[in-house]
PDB file of C-alpha atoms in Angstrom:
ATOM      1  CA  MET A  27     100.774  88.866  67.188  1.00 45.00           C
ATOM      2  CA  ALA A  28     100.187  87.537  70.730  1.00 50.00           C
ATOM      3  CA  SER A  29     102.704  87.000  72.939  1.00 69.00           C
ATOM      4  CA  ARG A  30     103.749  83.049  73.728  1.00 87.00           C
ATOM      5  CA  VAL A  31     102.686  82.308  77.560  1.00 90.00           C
ATOM      6  CA  GLU A  32     105.230  80.643  79.477  1.00 92.00           C
ATOM      7  CA  ILE A  33     104.529  79.020  82.824  1.00 93.00           C
ATOM      8  CA  VAL A  34     106.578  79.547  85.525  1.00 93.00           C
ATOM      9  CA  PRO A  35     106.667  77.168  88.524  1.00 94.00           C
ATOM     10  CA  ILE A  36     107.357  78.967  92.021  1.00 93.00           C
ATOM     11  CA  ASN A  37     109.301  77.546  94.852  1.00 90.00           C
ATOM     12  CA  THR A  38     107.746  75.476  97.741  1.00 85.00           C
ATOM     13  CA  GLY A  39     107.227  77.002 101.159  1.00 86.00           C
ATOM     14  CA  SER A  40     104.682  79.569 102.131  1.00 89.00           C
ATOM     15  CA  ASN A  41     103.811  81.268 105.176  1.00 89.00           C
ATOM     16  CA  GLY A  42     100.224  81.813 103.642  1.00 89.00           C
ATOM     17  CA  ASP A  43      97.216  81.709 106.044  1.00 88.00           C
ATOM     18  CA  PRO A  44      93.855  80.317 104.092  1.00 87.00           C
ATOM     19  CA  SER A  45      91.884  81.563 107.022  1.00 87.00           C
ATOM     20  CA  HIS A  46      92.382  85.154 106.134  1.00 90.00           C
ATOM     21  CA  ARG A  47      89.421  85.972 103.923  1.00 90.00           C
ATOM     22  CA  PRO A  48      87.130  89.143 103.359  1.00 89.00           C
ATOM     23  CA  ARG A  49      84.757  89.606 106.246  1.00 84.00           C
ATOM     24  CA  THR A  50      81.824  90.629 104.016  1.00 80.00           C
ATOM     25  CA  ALA A  51      80.063  88.864 101.409  1.00 83.00           C
ATOM     26  CA  ALA A  52      80.711  91.607  98.782  1.00 86.00           C
ATOM     27  CA  HIS A  53      83.997  90.178  97.777  1.00 90.00           C
ATOM     28  CA  THR A  54      84.155  87.385  94.922  1.00 91.00           C
ATOM     29  CA  LEU A  55      87.372  85.253  94.653  1.00 92.00           C
ATOM     30  CA  ASP A  56      89.495  85.684  91.781  1.00 92.00           C
ATOM     31  CA  ASP A  57      90.209  82.315  90.502  1.00 89.00           C
ATOM     32  CA  PRO A  58      92.519  81.837  88.722  1.00 92.00           C
ATOM     33  CA  PRO A  59      93.963  85.302  89.718  1.00 93.00           C
ATOM     34  CA  THR A  60      95.569  85.699  86.282  1.00 93.00           C
ATOM     35  CA  LYS A  61      96.319  89.607  86.593  1.00 93.00           C
ATOM     36  CA  HIS A  62      98.855  88.628  89.659  1.00 95.00           C
ATOM     37  CA  LEU A  63      99.797  85.814  88.177  1.00 95.00           C
ATOM     38  CA  GLU A  64     100.957  87.227  85.094  1.00 94.00           C
ATOM     39  CA  LYS A  65     102.283  90.371  86.544  1.00 93.00           C
ATOM     40  CA  LEU A  66     104.371  88.435  89.488  1.00 94.00           C
ATOM     41  CA  GLY A  67     105.853  86.181  86.901  1.00 93.00           C
ATOM     42  CA  THR A  68     106.848  88.635  84.591  1.00 92.00           C
ATOM     43  CA  LEU A  69     108.498  90.907  87.653  1.00 92.00           C
ATOM     44  CA  TRP A  70     110.096  87.665  88.760  1.00 92.00           C
ATOM     45  CA  MET A  71     111.834  86.604  85.302  1.00 91.00           C
ATOM     46  CA  LYS A  72     112.874  90.093  84.705  1.00 90.00           C
ATOM     47  CA  LEU A  73     114.653  90.310  88.248  1.00 89.00           C
ATOM     48  CA  ARG A  74     116.269  87.156  87.822  1.00 86.00           C
ATOM     49  CA  GLY A  75     117.519  88.186  84.209  1.00 87.00           C
ATOM     50  CA  ASP A  76     115.825  85.468  82.386  1.00 88.00           C
ATOM     51  CA  ALA A  77     112.932  87.126  80.912  1.00 87.00           C
ATOM     52  CA  ARG A  78     113.052  87.013  76.713  1.00 88.00           C
ATOM     53  CA  PRO A  79     111.322  89.345  74.394  1.00 87.00           C
ATOM     54  CA  GLY A  80     107.841  88.377  72.877  1.00 88.00           C
ATOM     55  CA  ILE A  81     106.983  86.009  75.872  1.00 90.00           C
ATOM     56  CA  LEU A  82     104.227  86.748  78.501  1.00 92.00           C
ATOM     57  CA  TYR A  83     105.804  85.054  81.770  1.00 93.00           C
ATOM     58  CA  LYS A  84     102.783  83.625  84.267  1.00 94.00           C
ATOM     59  CA  LEU A  85     103.226  81.818  88.013  1.00 95.00           C
ATOM     60  CA  ASP A  86     101.835  78.434  87.765  1.00 94.00           C
ATOM     61  CA  LYS A  87      99.885  79.539  90.973  1.00 94.00           C
ATOM     62  CA  LEU A  88     100.292  81.781  94.073  1.00 94.00           C
ATOM     63  CA  PRO A  89     102.101  80.703  97.538  1.00 92.00           C
ATOM     64  CA  ASP A  90      99.918  78.514  99.189  1.00 91.00           C
ATOM     65  CA  GLY A  91      97.255  80.086 101.393  1.00 90.00           C
ATOM     66  CA  TYR A  92      97.272  83.071  99.401  1.00 94.00           C
ATOM     67  CA  THR A  93      94.055  84.336  97.208  1.00 94.00           C
ATOM     68  CA  VAL A  94      92.628  87.193  95.427  1.00 94.00           C
ATOM     69  CA  TRP A  95      89.613  88.955  96.065  1.00 94.00           C
ATOM     70  CA  GLU A  96      87.554  91.290  94.085  1.00 92.00           C
ATOM     71  CA  LYS A  97      84.618  93.829  94.660  1.00 90.00           C
ATOM     72  CA  PRO A  98      83.137  96.737  92.464  1.00 89.00           C
ATOM     73  CA  ARG A  99      83.934 100.131  93.502  1.00 85.00           C
ATOM     74  CA  LYS A 100      81.259 102.105  94.969  1.00 84.00           C
ATOM     75  CA  THR A 101      81.858 105.230  93.241  1.00 84.00           C
ATOM     76  CA  ASP A 102      82.131 103.306  89.741  1.00 84.00           C
ATOM     77  CA  PRO A 103      80.668  99.638  89.878  1.00 83.00           C
ATOM     78  CA  LYS A 104      82.232  99.068  86.468  1.00 86.00           C
ATOM     79  CA  HIS A 105      85.931  99.338  88.177  1.00 88.00           C
ATOM     80  CA  VAL A 106      86.880  96.431  90.043  1.00 89.00           C
ATOM     81  CA  ASP A 107      89.489  96.689  92.891  1.00 90.00           C
ATOM     82  CA  LYS A 108      91.643  93.538  93.949  1.00 93.00           C
ATOM     83  CA  TRP A 109      93.179  92.676  97.083  1.00 92.00           C
ATOM     84  CA  LEU A 110      95.323  89.807  98.048  1.00 95.00           C
ATOM     85  CA  PHE A 111      94.516  87.742 101.487  1.00 95.00           C
ATOM     86  CA  GLY A 112      96.476  85.281 103.215  1.00 92.00           C
ATOM     87  CA  HIS A 113      99.283  87.326 105.320  1.00 92.00           C
ATOM     88  CA  PRO A 114      99.892  85.861 108.640  1.00 88.00           C
ATOM     89  CA  ASN A 115      99.076  89.452 110.211  1.00 87.00           C
ATOM     90  CA  HIS A 116      95.723  89.530 108.472  1.00 88.00           C
ATOM     91  CA  ARG A 117      97.029  92.465 106.350  1.00 90.00           C
ATOM     92  CA  THR A 118      96.072  92.752 102.595  1.00 92.00           C
ATOM     93  CA  PHE A 119      98.069  93.683  99.398  1.00 92.00           C
ATOM     94  CA  ASP A 120      96.223  96.083  97.225  1.00 89.00           C
ATOM     95  CA  SER A 121      98.494  95.221  93.948  1.00 90.00           C
ATOM     96  CA  PRO A 122     100.711  92.686  92.656  1.00 91.00           C
ATOM     97  CA  ASN A 123     103.719  95.256  92.733  1.00 90.00           C
ATOM     98  CA  ARG A 124     103.185  95.580  96.715  1.00 90.00           C
ATOM     99  CA  PHE A 125     103.076  92.002  97.002  1.00 93.00           C
ATOM    100  CA  PHE A 126     106.027  91.231  94.841  1.00 93.00           C
ATOM    101  CA  PRO A 127     108.625  92.025  97.424  1.00 91.00           C
ATOM    102  CA  HIS A 128     107.057  89.763  99.775  1.00 92.00           C
ATOM    103  CA  PHE A 129     106.553  87.035  97.151  1.00 93.00           C
ATOM    104  CA  LEU A 130     110.536  87.381  96.431  1.00 91.00           C
ATOM    105  CA  HIS A 131     111.356  86.836 100.133  1.00 89.00           C
ATOM    106  CA  LEU A 132     109.046  83.721 100.346  1.00 91.00           C
ATOM    107  CA  MET A 133     111.001  82.387  97.000  1.00 91.00           C
ATOM    108  CA  ASN A 134     114.378  82.756  98.500  1.00 88.00           C
ATOM    109  CA  ASN A 135     113.852  82.042 102.070  1.00 86.00           C
ATOM    110  CA  GLY A 136     111.601  78.481 101.749  1.00 87.00           C
ATOM    111  CA  GLY A 137     108.463  80.490 102.479  1.00 87.00           C
ATOM    112  CA  SER A 138     109.313  81.996 105.715  1.00 86.00           C
ATOM    113  CA  SER A 139     108.545  85.686 106.114  1.00 84.00           C
ATOM    114  CA  VAL A 140     110.988  86.330 108.876  1.00 82.00           C
ATOM    115  CA  ASN A 141     112.980  89.713 108.213  1.00 81.00           C
ATOM    116  CA  CYS A 142     110.875  90.554 105.252  1.00 85.00           C
ATOM    117  CA  PRO A 143     111.632  93.653 103.841  1.00 83.00           C
ATOM    118  CA  CYS A 144     108.096  94.440 102.224  1.00 86.00           C
ATOM    119  CA  THR A 145     105.895  97.253 103.395  1.00 83.00           C
ATOM    120  CA  VAL A 146     103.069  95.077 104.481  1.00 86.00           C
ATOM    121  CA  CYS A 147     105.265  93.477 107.049  1.00 85.00           C
ATOM    122  CA  ASN A 148     107.118  96.568 108.187  1.00 77.00           C
ATOM    123  CA  ILE A 149     103.816  98.665 108.874  1.00 68.00           C
ATOM    124  CA  PRO A 150     102.717  99.575 112.590  1.00 58.00           C
ATOM    125  CA  ASP A 151      99.351  97.332 113.469  1.00 50.00           C
ATOM    126  CA  ARG A 152      96.351  98.789 111.700  1.00 46.00           C
ATOM    127  CA  SER A 153      97.950 100.829 109.232  1.00 39.00           C
ATOM    128  CA  MET A 154      96.320  98.585 106.525  1.00 40.00           C
ATOM    129  CA  SER A 155      92.993  97.628 106.508  1.00 42.00           C
ATOM    130  CA  THR A 156      91.263  94.514 105.010  1.00 42.00           C
ATOM    131  CA  THR A 157      89.535  96.726 102.375  1.00 44.00           C
ATOM    132  CA  GLY A 158      92.988  97.142 100.883  1.00 42.00           C
ATOM    133  CA  ALA A 159      93.369 100.733 101.652  1.00 40.00           C
ATOM    134  CA  SER A 160      97.305 101.356 102.722  1.00 40.00           C
ATOM    135  CA  LYS A 161      99.495 103.667 103.831  1.00 41.00           C
ATOM    136  CA  ARG A 162     102.990 104.368 103.553  1.00 41.00           C
ATOM    137  CA  PRO A 163     105.608 102.724 105.348  1.00 42.00           C
ATOM    138  CA  SER A 164     107.185 103.948 108.653  1.00 40.00           C
ATOM    139  CA  VAL A 165     110.382 105.160 108.610  1.00 36.00           C
ATOM    140  CA  ALA A 166     111.641 102.135 110.399  1.00 37.00           C
ATOM    141  CA  GLY A 167     110.262 100.035 107.958  1.00 42.00           C
ATOM    142  CA  ALA A 168     112.033 101.844 105.114  1.00 39.00           C
ATOM    143  CA  ALA A 169     115.250 101.721 107.090  1.00 37.00           C
ATOM    144  CA  SER A 170     114.797  97.882 107.645  1.00 38.00           C
ATOM    145  CA  HIS A 171     114.490  97.056 103.938  1.00 39.00           C
ATOM    146  CA  ASN A 172     118.030  98.244 103.215  1.00 38.00           C
ATOM    147  CA  ALA A 173     119.348  96.729 106.589  1.00 36.00           C
ATOM    148  CA  LEU A 174     118.007  93.390 106.023  1.00 34.00           C
ATOM    149  CA  SER A 175     118.890  93.056 102.212  1.00 40.00           C
ATOM    150  CA  ASP A 176     121.235  90.595 102.510  1.00 37.00           C
ATOM    151  CA  SER A 177     118.623  88.116 104.186  1.00 39.00           C
ATOM    152  CA  ALA A 178     116.381  88.426 101.121  1.00 41.00           C
ATOM    153  CA  GLY A 179     118.771  86.761  99.074  1.00 55.00           C
ATOM    154  CA  VAL A 180     118.674  89.295  96.340  1.00 61.00           C
ATOM    155  CA  PRO A 181     121.053  92.493  96.024  1.00 68.00           C
ATOM    156  CA  LEU A 182     119.311  95.765  96.690  1.00 69.00           C
ATOM    157  CA  ASP A 183     120.569  98.971  95.981  1.00 68.00           C
ATOM    158  CA  TYR A 184     120.677 102.362  98.274  1.00 64.00           C
ATOM    159  CA  GLU A 185     117.235 103.096  97.603  1.00 64.00           C
ATOM    160  CA  GLY A 186     116.108  99.468  98.754  1.00 66.00           C
ATOM    161  CA  THR A 187     114.999  98.300  95.653  1.00 68.00           C
ATOM    162  CA  PRO A 188     116.513  95.155  93.622  1.00 71.00           C
ATOM    163  CA  ASP A 189     120.082  95.980  92.152  1.00 74.00           C
ATOM    164  CA  ILE A 190     119.221  94.927  88.596  1.00 75.00           C
ATOM    165  CA  PHE A 191     123.018  95.793  87.655  1.00 80.00           C
ATOM    166  CA  GLN A 192     124.400  93.209  90.370  1.00 78.00           C
ATOM    167  CA  ILE A 193     121.911  90.821  89.381  1.00 76.00           C
ATOM    168  CA  LEU A 194     122.902  90.854  85.800  1.00 79.00           C
ATOM    169  CA  ILE A 195     126.549  90.725  86.748  1.00 83.00           C
ATOM    170  CA  ASN A 196     125.921  87.826  88.809  1.00 78.00           C
ATOM    171  CA  LYS A 197     123.766  85.681  85.744  1.00 76.00           C
ATOM    172  CA  LEU A 198     126.923  86.806  83.567  1.00 82.00           C
ATOM    173  CA  LYS A 199     129.349  85.045  86.112  1.00 82.00           C
ATOM    174  CA  ARG A 200     126.837  82.121  86.124  1.00 78.00           C
ATOM    175  CA  ASP A 201     125.894  81.840  82.219  1.00 78.00           C
ATOM    176  CA  HIS A 202     129.030  83.407  80.700  1.00 83.00           C
ATOM    177  CA  LYS A 203     126.915  85.376  78.371  1.00 80.00           C
ATOM    178  CA  LEU A 204     124.238  87.878  78.522  1.00 77.00           C
ATOM    179  CA  ASP A 205     121.843  89.685  76.093  1.00 78.00           C
ATOM    180  CA  THR A 206     119.244  91.302  78.480  1.00 73.00           C
ATOM    181  CA  PRO A 207     117.358  94.604  78.282  1.00 71.00           C
ATOM    182  CA  VAL A 208     118.229  96.531  81.441  1.00 73.00           C
ATOM    183  CA  GLY A 209     114.809  97.635  83.506  1.00 70.00           C
ATOM    184  CA  GLN A 210     114.264  98.434  87.067  1.00 68.00           C
ATOM    185  CA  LEU A 211     110.668  98.029  87.239  1.00 65.00           C
ATOM    186  CA  MET A 212     110.472  98.242  91.234  1.00 65.00           C
ATOM    187  CA  SER A 213     112.453 101.655  91.284  1.00 70.00           C
ATOM    188  CA  LEU A 214     109.973 104.445  91.099  1.00 70.00           C
ATOM    189  CA  ASN A 215     112.999 106.897  90.091  1.00 74.00           C
ATOM    190  CA  TRP A 216     113.735 104.733  87.203  1.00 73.00           C
ATOM    191  CA  ARG A 217     110.323 104.591  85.988  1.00 72.00           C
ATOM    192  CA  SER A 218     109.640 108.388  86.714  1.00 75.00           C
ATOM    193  CA  HIS A 219     112.704 108.986  84.153  1.00 78.00           C
ATOM    194  CA  ILE A 220     112.833 106.174  81.593  1.00 77.00           C
ATOM    195  CA  SER A 221     110.115 108.223  79.532  1.00 74.00           C
ATOM    196  CA  ILE A 222     112.524 111.194  79.267  1.00 78.00           C
ATOM    197  CA  ALA A 223     115.331 108.926  78.555  1.00 78.00           C
ATOM    198  CA  GLN A 224     113.721 107.208  75.740  1.00 78.00           C
ATOM    199  CA  GLY A 225     113.050 110.492  73.949  1.00 79.00           C
ATOM    200  CA  VAL A 226     116.693 111.624  74.343  1.00 74.00           C
ATOM    201  CA  PHE A 227     117.765 108.138  73.113  1.00 76.00           C
ATOM    202  CA  ARG A 228     115.519 108.559  70.047  1.00 80.00           C
ATOM    203  CA  TYR A 229     116.692 112.133  69.481  1.00 75.00           C
ATOM    204  CA  LEU A 230     120.222 110.596  69.479  1.00 73.00           C
ATOM    205  CA  ALA A 231     119.488 107.887  66.743  1.00 78.00           C
ATOM    206  CA  ASP A 232     117.705 110.089  64.543  1.00 79.00           C
ATOM    207  CA  SER A 233     120.470 113.032  64.446  1.00 74.00           C
ATOM    208  CA  PRO A 234     123.484 112.810  62.090  1.00 75.00           C
ATOM    209  CA  GLN A 235     126.596 111.171  63.507  1.00 69.00           C
ATOM    210  CA  TRP A 236     128.569 114.496  62.424  1.00 69.00           C
ATOM    211  CA  TRP A 237     126.035 116.909  64.118  1.00 73.00           C
ATOM    212  CA  PRO A 238     127.085 117.069  67.820  1.00 72.00           C
ATOM    213  CA  ARG A 239     124.399 115.904  69.676  1.00 72.00           C
ATOM    214  CA  ALA A 240     123.430 116.738  73.496  1.00 72.00           C
ATOM    215  CA  LEU A 241     124.751 114.463  75.745  1.00 73.00           C
ATOM    216  CA  GLU A 242     127.442 113.334  73.649  1.00 78.00           C
ATOM    217  CA  MET A 243     131.000 112.704  74.479  1.00 84.00           C
ATOM    218  CA  VAL A 244     133.389 114.676  71.893  1.00 86.00           C
ATOM    219  CA  LEU A 245     136.748 115.509  70.996  1.00 88.00           C
ATOM    220  CA  PHE A 246     137.218 119.096  69.694  1.00 88.00           C
ATOM    221  CA  VAL A 247     140.003 122.040  69.123  1.00 90.00           C
ATOM    222  CA  ARG A 248     139.332 125.014  71.301  1.00 88.00           C
ATOM    223  CA  GLU A 249     141.280 127.655  69.275  1.00 88.00           C
ATOM    224  CA  PHE A 250     142.439 128.264  65.651  1.00 88.00           C
ATOM    225  CA  GLU A 251     145.134 130.759  64.457  1.00 87.00           C
ATOM    226  CA  GLU A 252     144.228 132.625  61.237  1.00 89.00           C
ATOM    227  CA  ASP A 253     143.835 130.658  58.132  1.00 90.00           C
ATOM    228  CA  GLU A 254     144.228 127.679  60.098  1.00 91.00           C
ATOM    229  CA  GLU A 255     141.821 124.495  59.901  1.00 92.00           C
ATOM    230  CA  LEU A 256     142.050 120.595  60.749  1.00 91.00           C
ATOM    231  CA  CYS A 257     142.757 118.334  57.949  1.00 93.00           C
ATOM    232  CA  ARG A 258     144.167 114.814  57.575  1.00 91.00           C
ATOM    233  CA  ASP A 259     147.740 114.386  56.337  1.00 91.00           C
ATOM    234  CA  SER A 260     149.145 111.865  54.194  1.00 90.00           C
ATOM    235  CA  SER A 261     149.376 109.342  56.833  1.00 91.00           C
ATOM    236  CA  ASN A 262     145.666 109.911  57.299  1.00 90.00           C
ATOM    237  CA  GLU A 263     146.473 111.576  60.983  1.00 91.00           C
ATOM    238  CA  PHE A 264     144.558 115.127  61.912  1.00 91.00           C
ATOM    239  CA  ARG A 265     147.101 117.894  62.064  1.00 92.00           C
ATOM    240  CA  LEU A 266     146.789 121.818  61.707  1.00 93.00           C
ATOM    241  CA  TYR A 267     146.912 123.108  58.127  1.00 93.00           C
ATOM    242  CA  ASN A 268     147.643 126.654  56.736  1.00 92.00           C
ATOM    243  CA  THR A 269     145.313 127.512  54.023  1.00 92.00           C
ATOM    244  CA  LYS A 270     147.474 130.286  53.091  1.00 91.00           C
ATOM    245  CA  THR A 271     150.737 128.562  52.950  1.00 92.00           C
ATOM    246  CA  LYS A 272     149.491 125.231  51.945  1.00 92.00           C
ATOM    247  CA  VAL A 273     151.508 123.811  54.864  1.00 93.00           C
ATOM    248  CA  PHE A 274     150.589 121.101  57.738  1.00 93.00           C
ATOM    249  CA  GLY A 275     151.833 122.435  61.028  1.00 90.00           C
ATOM    250  CA  ASP A 276     151.652 120.638  64.433  1.00 91.00           C
ATOM    251  CA  PHE A 277     149.401 118.100  65.828  1.00 91.00           C
ATOM    252  CA  PRO A 278     146.218 119.886  67.499  1.00 90.00           C
ATOM    253  CA  GLU A 279     145.572 120.195  71.310  1.00 91.00           C
ATOM    254  CA  TRP A 280     142.525 117.807  71.629  1.00 91.00           C
ATOM    255  CA  GLU A 281     140.114 118.214  74.604  1.00 92.00           C
ATOM    256  CA  ALA A 282     137.566 115.892  75.417  1.00 91.00           C
ATOM    257  CA  GLY A 283     133.827 117.514  76.545  1.00 90.00           C
ATOM    258  CA  VAL A 284     130.066 116.699  76.517  1.00 88.00           C
ATOM    259  CA  VAL A 285     127.530 118.589  74.339  1.00 83.00           C
ATOM    260  CA  GLY A 286     125.237 120.270  76.460  1.00 78.00           C
ATOM    261  CA  GLN A 287     122.751 121.983  74.266  1.00 65.00           C
TER     262      GLN A 287
END
């Protein structure tokens, strides 16, 4: 069953430069830029903690002055590359994910890009061409991302990515209730480990509860005397029991640990 589409209106204000366009006629305007509108809308709603299962979110439009242009790849004409134009410094964004931090800053600052933490605003001149080929951000740019986190209006973690836990805490304080899946789509560390974690969660769910499972915290008794085992007494409490004399003894010395393998 197809997901229901919900249009997400953007905030007013933009620093987009409509004069920033491709220099060659090989590019074609992507209008409407459906891929970017859907990706940005979904990321924004998830970051705000407002996304609901079964709904596809889509921005009503891009910020004024920003447009998406596409061109078939020379080595594979069937593959179409897309770039987002409109940055005031005439640099391009080569994906919705790269544009999202800039978009988020515009939404939270009335369209101003002053102190924007995105990679395009924090790279040296000429480090991103108008064809969309990008380079890694400078060390200074990466450092400024964390230092300027408060100005963006969104909590950032120590990696400089949106702190989804603090965002959900803020939402819980505001709405007094919360039932939202936790996802850190902007964190490369989270995205690289989520597939492994999902496998572990499936294993835990499929294993019997009485069978110690890896990563599970358990209570255990380290040592037993000969002819001694753990049983429930008449009050339904665990106590040491001597199978030879048929007599209950002391309460066990419990220890806690995590199953390693």
